[in-house]
CSV table of N, CA and C in Angstrom, one decimal:
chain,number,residue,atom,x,y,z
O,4,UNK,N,25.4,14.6,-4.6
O,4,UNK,CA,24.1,14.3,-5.1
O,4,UNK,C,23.5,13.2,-4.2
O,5,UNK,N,22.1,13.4,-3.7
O,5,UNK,CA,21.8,12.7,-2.9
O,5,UNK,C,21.6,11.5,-4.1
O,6,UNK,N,21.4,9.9,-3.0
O,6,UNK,CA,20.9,8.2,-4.3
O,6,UNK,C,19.3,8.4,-3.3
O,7,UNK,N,18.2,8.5,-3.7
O,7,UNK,CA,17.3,8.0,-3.6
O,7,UNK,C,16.9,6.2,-3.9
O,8,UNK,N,16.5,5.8,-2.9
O,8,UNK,CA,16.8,4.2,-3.3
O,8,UNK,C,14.9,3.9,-3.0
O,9,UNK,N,14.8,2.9,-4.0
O,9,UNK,CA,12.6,2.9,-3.9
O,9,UNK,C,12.7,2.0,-3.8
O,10,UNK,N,11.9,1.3,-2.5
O,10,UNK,CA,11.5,-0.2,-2.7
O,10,UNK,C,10.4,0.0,-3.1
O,11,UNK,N,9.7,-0.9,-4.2
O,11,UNK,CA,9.3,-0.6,-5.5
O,11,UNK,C,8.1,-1.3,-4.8
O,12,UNK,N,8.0,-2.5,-4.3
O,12,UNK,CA,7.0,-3.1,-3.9
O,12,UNK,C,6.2,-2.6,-2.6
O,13,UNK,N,7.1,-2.2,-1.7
O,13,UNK,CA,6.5,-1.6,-1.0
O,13,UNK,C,6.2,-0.2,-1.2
O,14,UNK,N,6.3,0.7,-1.7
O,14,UNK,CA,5.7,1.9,-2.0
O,14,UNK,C,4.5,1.6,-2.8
O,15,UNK,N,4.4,0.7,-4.0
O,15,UNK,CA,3.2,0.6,-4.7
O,15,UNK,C,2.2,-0.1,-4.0
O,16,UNK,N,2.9,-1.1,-3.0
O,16,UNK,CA,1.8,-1.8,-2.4
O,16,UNK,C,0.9,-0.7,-1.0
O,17,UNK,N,1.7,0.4,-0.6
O,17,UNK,CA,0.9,1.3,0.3
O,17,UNK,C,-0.5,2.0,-0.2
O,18,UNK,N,-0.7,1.9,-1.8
O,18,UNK,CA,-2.2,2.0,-1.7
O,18,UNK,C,-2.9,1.0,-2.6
O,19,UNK,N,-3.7,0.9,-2.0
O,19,UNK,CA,-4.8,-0.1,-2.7
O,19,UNK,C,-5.8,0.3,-3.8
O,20,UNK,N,-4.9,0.2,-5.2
O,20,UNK,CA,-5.8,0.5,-6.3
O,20,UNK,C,-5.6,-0.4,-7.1
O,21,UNK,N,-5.4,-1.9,-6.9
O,21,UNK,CA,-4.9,-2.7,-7.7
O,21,UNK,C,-4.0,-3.5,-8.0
O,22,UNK,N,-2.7,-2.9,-7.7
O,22,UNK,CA,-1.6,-3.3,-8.3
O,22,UNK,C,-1.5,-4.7,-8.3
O,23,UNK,N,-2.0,-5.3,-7.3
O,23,UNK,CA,-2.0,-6.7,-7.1
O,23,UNK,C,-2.2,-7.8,-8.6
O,24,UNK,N,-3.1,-7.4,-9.7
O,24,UNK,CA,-3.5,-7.8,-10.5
O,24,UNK,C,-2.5,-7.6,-11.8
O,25,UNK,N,-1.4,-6.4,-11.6
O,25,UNK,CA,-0.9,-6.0,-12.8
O,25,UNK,C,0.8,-5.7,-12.3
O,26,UNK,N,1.4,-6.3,-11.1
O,26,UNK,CA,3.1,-5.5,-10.5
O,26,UNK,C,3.4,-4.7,-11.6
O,27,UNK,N,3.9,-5.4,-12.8
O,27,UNK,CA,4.8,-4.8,-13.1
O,27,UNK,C,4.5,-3.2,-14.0
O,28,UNK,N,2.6,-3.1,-14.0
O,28,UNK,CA,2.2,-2.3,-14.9
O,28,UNK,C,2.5,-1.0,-13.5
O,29,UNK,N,2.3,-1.2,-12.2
O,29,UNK,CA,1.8,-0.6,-11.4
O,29,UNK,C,3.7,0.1,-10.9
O,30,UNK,N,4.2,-0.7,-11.1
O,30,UNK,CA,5.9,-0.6,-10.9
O,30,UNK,C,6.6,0.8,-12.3
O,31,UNK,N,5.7,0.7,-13.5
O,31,UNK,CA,6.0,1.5,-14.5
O,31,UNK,C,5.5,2.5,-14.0
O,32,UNK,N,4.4,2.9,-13.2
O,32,UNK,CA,3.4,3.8,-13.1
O,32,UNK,C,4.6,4.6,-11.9
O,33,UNK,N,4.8,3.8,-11.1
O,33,UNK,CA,5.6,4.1,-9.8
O,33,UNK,C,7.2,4.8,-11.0
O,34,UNK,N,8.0,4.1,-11.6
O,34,UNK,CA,9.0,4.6,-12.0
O,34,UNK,C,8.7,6.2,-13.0
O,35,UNK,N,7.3,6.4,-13.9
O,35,UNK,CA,7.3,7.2,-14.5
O,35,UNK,C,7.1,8.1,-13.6
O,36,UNK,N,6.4,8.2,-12.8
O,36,UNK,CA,6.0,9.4,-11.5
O,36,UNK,C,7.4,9.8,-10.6
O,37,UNK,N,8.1,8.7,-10.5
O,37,UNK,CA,9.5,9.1,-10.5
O,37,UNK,C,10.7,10.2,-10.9
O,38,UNK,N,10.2,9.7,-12.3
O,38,UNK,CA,10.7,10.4,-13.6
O,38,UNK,C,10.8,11.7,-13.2
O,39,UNK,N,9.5,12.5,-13.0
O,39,UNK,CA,9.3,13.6,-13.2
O,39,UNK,C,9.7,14.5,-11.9
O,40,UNK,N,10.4,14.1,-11.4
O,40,UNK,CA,10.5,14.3,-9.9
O,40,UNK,C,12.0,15.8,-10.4
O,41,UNK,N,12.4,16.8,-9.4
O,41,UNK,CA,13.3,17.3,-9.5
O,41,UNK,C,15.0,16.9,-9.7
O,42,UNK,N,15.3,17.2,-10.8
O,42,UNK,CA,17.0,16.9,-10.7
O,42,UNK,C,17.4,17.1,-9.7
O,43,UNK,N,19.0,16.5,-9.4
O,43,UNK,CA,19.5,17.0,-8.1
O,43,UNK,C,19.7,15.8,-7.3
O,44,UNK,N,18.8,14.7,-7.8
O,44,UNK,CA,19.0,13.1,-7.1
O,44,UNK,C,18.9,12.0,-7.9
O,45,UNK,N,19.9,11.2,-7.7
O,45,UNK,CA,20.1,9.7,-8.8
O,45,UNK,C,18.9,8.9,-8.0
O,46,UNK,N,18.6,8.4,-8.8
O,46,UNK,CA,16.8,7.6,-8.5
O,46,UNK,C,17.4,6.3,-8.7
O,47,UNK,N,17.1,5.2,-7.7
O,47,UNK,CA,16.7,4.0,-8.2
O,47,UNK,C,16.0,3.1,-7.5
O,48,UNK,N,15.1,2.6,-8.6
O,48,UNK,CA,14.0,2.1,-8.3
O,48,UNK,C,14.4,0.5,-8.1
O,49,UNK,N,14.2,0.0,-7.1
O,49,UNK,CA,14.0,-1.5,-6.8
O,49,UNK,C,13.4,-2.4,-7.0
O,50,UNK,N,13.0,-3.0,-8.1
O,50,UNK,CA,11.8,-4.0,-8.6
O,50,UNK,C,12.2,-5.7,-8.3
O,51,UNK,N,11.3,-6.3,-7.7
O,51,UNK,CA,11.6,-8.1,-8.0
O,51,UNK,C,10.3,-8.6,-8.2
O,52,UNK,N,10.5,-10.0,-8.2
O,52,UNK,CA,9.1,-11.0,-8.7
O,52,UNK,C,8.8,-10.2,-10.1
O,53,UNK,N,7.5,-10.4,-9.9
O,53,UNK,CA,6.5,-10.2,-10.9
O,53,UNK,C,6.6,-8.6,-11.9
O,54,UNK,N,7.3,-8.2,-11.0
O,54,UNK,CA,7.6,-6.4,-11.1
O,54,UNK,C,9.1,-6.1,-12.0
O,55,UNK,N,9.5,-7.6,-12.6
O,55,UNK,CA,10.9,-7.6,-13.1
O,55,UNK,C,10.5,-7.3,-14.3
O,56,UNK,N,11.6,-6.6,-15.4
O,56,UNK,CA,11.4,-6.1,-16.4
O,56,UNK,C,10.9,-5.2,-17.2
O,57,UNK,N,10.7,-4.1,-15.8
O,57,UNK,CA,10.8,-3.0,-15.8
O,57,UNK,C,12.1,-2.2,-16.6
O,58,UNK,N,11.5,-1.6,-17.7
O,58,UNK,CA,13.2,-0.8,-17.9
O,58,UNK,C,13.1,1.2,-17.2
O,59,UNK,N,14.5,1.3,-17.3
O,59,UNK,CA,15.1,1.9,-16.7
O,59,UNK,C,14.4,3.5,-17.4
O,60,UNK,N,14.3,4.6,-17.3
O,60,UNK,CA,13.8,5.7,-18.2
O,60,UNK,C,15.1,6.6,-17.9
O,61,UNK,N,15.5,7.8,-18.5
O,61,UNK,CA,15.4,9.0,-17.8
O,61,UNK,C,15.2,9.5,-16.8
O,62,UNK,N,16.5,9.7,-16.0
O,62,UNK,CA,16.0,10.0,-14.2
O,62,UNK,C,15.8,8.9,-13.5
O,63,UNK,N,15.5,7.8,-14.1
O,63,UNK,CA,14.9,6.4,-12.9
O,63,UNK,C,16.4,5.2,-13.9
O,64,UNK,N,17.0,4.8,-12.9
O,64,UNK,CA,17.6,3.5,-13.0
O,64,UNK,C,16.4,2.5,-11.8
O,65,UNK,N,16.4,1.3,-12.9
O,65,UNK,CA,15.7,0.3,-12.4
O,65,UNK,C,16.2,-0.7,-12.4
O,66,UNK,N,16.6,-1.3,-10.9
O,66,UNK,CA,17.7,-2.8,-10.8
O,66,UNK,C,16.3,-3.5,-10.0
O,67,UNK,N,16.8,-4.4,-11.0
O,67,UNK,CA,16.0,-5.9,-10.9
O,67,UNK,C,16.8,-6.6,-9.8
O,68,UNK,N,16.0,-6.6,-8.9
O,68,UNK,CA,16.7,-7.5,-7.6
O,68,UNK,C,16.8,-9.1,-7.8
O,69,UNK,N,18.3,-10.0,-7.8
O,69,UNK,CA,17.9,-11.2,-7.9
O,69,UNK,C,17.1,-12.1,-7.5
O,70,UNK,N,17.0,-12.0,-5.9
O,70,UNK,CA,16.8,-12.9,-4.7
O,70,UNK,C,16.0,-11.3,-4.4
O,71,UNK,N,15.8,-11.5,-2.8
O,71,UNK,CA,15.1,-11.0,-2.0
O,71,UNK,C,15.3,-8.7,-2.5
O,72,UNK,N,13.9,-8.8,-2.8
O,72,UNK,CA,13.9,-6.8,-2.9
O,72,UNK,C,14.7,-6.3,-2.0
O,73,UNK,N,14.7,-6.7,-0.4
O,73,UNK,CA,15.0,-6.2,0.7
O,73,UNK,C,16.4,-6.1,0.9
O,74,UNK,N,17.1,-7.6,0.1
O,74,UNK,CA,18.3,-7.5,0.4
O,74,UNK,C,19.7,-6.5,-0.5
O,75,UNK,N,18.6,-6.5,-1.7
O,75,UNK,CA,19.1,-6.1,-2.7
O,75,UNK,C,19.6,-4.4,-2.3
O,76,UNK,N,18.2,-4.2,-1.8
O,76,UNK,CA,18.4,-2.3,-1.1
O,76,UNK,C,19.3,-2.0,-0.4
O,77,UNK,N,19.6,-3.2,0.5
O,77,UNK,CA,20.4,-3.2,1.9
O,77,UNK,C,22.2,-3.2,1.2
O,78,UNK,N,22.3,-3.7,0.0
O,78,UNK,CA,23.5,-3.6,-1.1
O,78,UNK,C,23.9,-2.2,-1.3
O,79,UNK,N,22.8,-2.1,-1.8
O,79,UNK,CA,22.5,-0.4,-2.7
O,79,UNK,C,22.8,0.2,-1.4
O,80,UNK,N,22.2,0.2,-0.4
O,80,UNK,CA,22.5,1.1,1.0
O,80,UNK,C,24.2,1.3,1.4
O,81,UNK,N,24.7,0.0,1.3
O,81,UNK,CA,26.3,-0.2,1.5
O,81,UNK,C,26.7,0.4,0.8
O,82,UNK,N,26.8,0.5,-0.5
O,82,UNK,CA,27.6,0.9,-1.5
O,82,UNK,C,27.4,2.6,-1.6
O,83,UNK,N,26.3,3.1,-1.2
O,83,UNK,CA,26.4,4.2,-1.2
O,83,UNK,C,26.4,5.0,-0.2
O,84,UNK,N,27.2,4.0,1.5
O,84,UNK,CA,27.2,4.7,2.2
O,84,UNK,C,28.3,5.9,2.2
O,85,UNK,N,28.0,7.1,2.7
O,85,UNK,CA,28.4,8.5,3.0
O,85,UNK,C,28.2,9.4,1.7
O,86,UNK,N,26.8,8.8,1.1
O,86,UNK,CA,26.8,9.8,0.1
O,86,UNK,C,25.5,10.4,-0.3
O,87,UNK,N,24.9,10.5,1.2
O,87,UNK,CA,23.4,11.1,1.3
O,87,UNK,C,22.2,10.2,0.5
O,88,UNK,N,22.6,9.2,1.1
O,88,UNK,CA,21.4,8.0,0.6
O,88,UNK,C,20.0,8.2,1.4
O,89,UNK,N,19.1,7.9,1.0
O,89,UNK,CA,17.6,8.6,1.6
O,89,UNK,C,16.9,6.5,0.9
O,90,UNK,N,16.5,5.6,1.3
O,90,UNK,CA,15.8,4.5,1.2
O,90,UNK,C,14.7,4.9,1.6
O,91,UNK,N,13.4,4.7,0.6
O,91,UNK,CA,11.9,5.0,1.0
O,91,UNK,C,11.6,3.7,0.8
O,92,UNK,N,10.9,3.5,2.1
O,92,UNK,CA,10.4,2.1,2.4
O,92,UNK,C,9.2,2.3,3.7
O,93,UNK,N,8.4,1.9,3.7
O,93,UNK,CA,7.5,1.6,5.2
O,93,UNK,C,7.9,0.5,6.0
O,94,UNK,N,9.1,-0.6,5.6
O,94,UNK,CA,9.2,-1.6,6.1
O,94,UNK,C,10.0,-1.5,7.1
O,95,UNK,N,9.3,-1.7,8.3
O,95,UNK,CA,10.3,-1.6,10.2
O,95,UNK,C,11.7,-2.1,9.8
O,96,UNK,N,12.1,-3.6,9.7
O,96,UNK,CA,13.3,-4.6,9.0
O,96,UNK,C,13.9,-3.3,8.3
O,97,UNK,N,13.2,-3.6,7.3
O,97,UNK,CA,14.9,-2.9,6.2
O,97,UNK,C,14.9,-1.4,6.5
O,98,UNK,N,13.7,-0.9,7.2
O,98,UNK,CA,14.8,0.7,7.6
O,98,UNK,C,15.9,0.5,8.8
O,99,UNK,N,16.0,-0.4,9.9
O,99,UNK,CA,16.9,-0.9,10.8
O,99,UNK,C,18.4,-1.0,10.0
O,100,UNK,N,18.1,-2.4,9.1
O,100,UNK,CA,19.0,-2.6,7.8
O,100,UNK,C,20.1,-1.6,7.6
O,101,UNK,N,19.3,-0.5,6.7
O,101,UNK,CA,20.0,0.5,5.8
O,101,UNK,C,20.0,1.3,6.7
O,102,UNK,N,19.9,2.0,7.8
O,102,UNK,CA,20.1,3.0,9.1
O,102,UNK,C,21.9,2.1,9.4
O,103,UNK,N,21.7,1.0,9.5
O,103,UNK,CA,23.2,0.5,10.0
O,103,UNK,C,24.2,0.9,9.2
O,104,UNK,N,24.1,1.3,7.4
O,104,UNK,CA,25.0,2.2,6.5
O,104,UNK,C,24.6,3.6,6.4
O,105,UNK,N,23.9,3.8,7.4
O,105,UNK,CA,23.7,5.3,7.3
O,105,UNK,C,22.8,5.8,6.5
O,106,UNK,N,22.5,5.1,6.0
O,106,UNK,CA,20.9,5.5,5.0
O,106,UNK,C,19.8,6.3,6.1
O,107,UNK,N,18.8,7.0,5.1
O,107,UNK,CA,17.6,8.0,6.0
O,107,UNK,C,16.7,7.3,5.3
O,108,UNK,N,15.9,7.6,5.8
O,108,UNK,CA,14.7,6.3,5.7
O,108,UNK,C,13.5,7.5,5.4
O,109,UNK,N,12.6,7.6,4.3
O,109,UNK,CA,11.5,8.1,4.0
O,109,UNK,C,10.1,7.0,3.9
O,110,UNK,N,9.3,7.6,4.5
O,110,UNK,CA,7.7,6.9,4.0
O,110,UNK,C,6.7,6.8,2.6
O,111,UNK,N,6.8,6.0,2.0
O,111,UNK,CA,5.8,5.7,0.8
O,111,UNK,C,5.1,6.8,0.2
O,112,UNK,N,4.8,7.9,0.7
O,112,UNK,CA,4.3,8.8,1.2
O,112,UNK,C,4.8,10.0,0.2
O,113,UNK,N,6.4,10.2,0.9
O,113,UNK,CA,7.2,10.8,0.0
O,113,UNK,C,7.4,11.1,-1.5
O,114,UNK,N,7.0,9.7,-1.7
O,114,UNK,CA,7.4,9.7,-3.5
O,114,UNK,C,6.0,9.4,-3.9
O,115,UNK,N,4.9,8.7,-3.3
O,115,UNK,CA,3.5,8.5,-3.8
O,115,UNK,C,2.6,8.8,-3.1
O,116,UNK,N,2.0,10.1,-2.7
O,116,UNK,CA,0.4,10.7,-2.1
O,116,UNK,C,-0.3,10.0,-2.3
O,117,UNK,N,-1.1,9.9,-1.0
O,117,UNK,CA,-2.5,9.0,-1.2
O,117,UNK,C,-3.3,9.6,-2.5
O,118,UNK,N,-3.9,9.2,-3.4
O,118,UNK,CA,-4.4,9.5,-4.6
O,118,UNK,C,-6.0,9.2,-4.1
């Protein structure tokens, strides 16, 4: 089973309709669109700051990063190296990061269309 791994902040922050005003409403919005996505992959979504307390649904596990979102992925990346981990991020840094456990790197894109 592929782990799809979301940095939560950076995928919501790739378009500009707000989210600035509301993280963690914009972070629900990001995990339910999630949701509906095909079986076949363990989802988890990466939320910190303002975006914490997010709960988890059906299909989306949501870990609250303590310290840094970035670092938190780069954990999630280790732990699930050799087991078809895919990290969606736009961020140069952390796809270097998780490429070093073998992670594939998708764009913002993947899980959220420009609307």
């Amino acid at each position: 089973m592929t782990v799809l791994i979301v940095d939560a902040a950076n995928v919501v922050g790739s378009v500009p309709d707000g989210w600035w005003r509301d993280r963690r409403g914009a972070a629900e919005r990001l995990r339910d669109r999630l949701a509906l996505r095909d079986a076949g992959e363990e989802i988890i979504l990466v939320v910190e700051g303002a975006a914490r307390g997010v709960a988890s649904v059906p299909g989306v596990r949501v870990d609250e990063a303590p310290g840094s979102g970035d670092d938190r992925i780069v954990e999630l990346a280790a732990a699930h190296a050799g087991r078809g981990c895919v990290v969606v991020t736009a961020d140069r840094e952390l796809r270097e990061r998780v490429r070093a456990y073998g992670a594939e790197c998708a764009g913002p894109r993947s899980v959220r269309p420009l609307e």
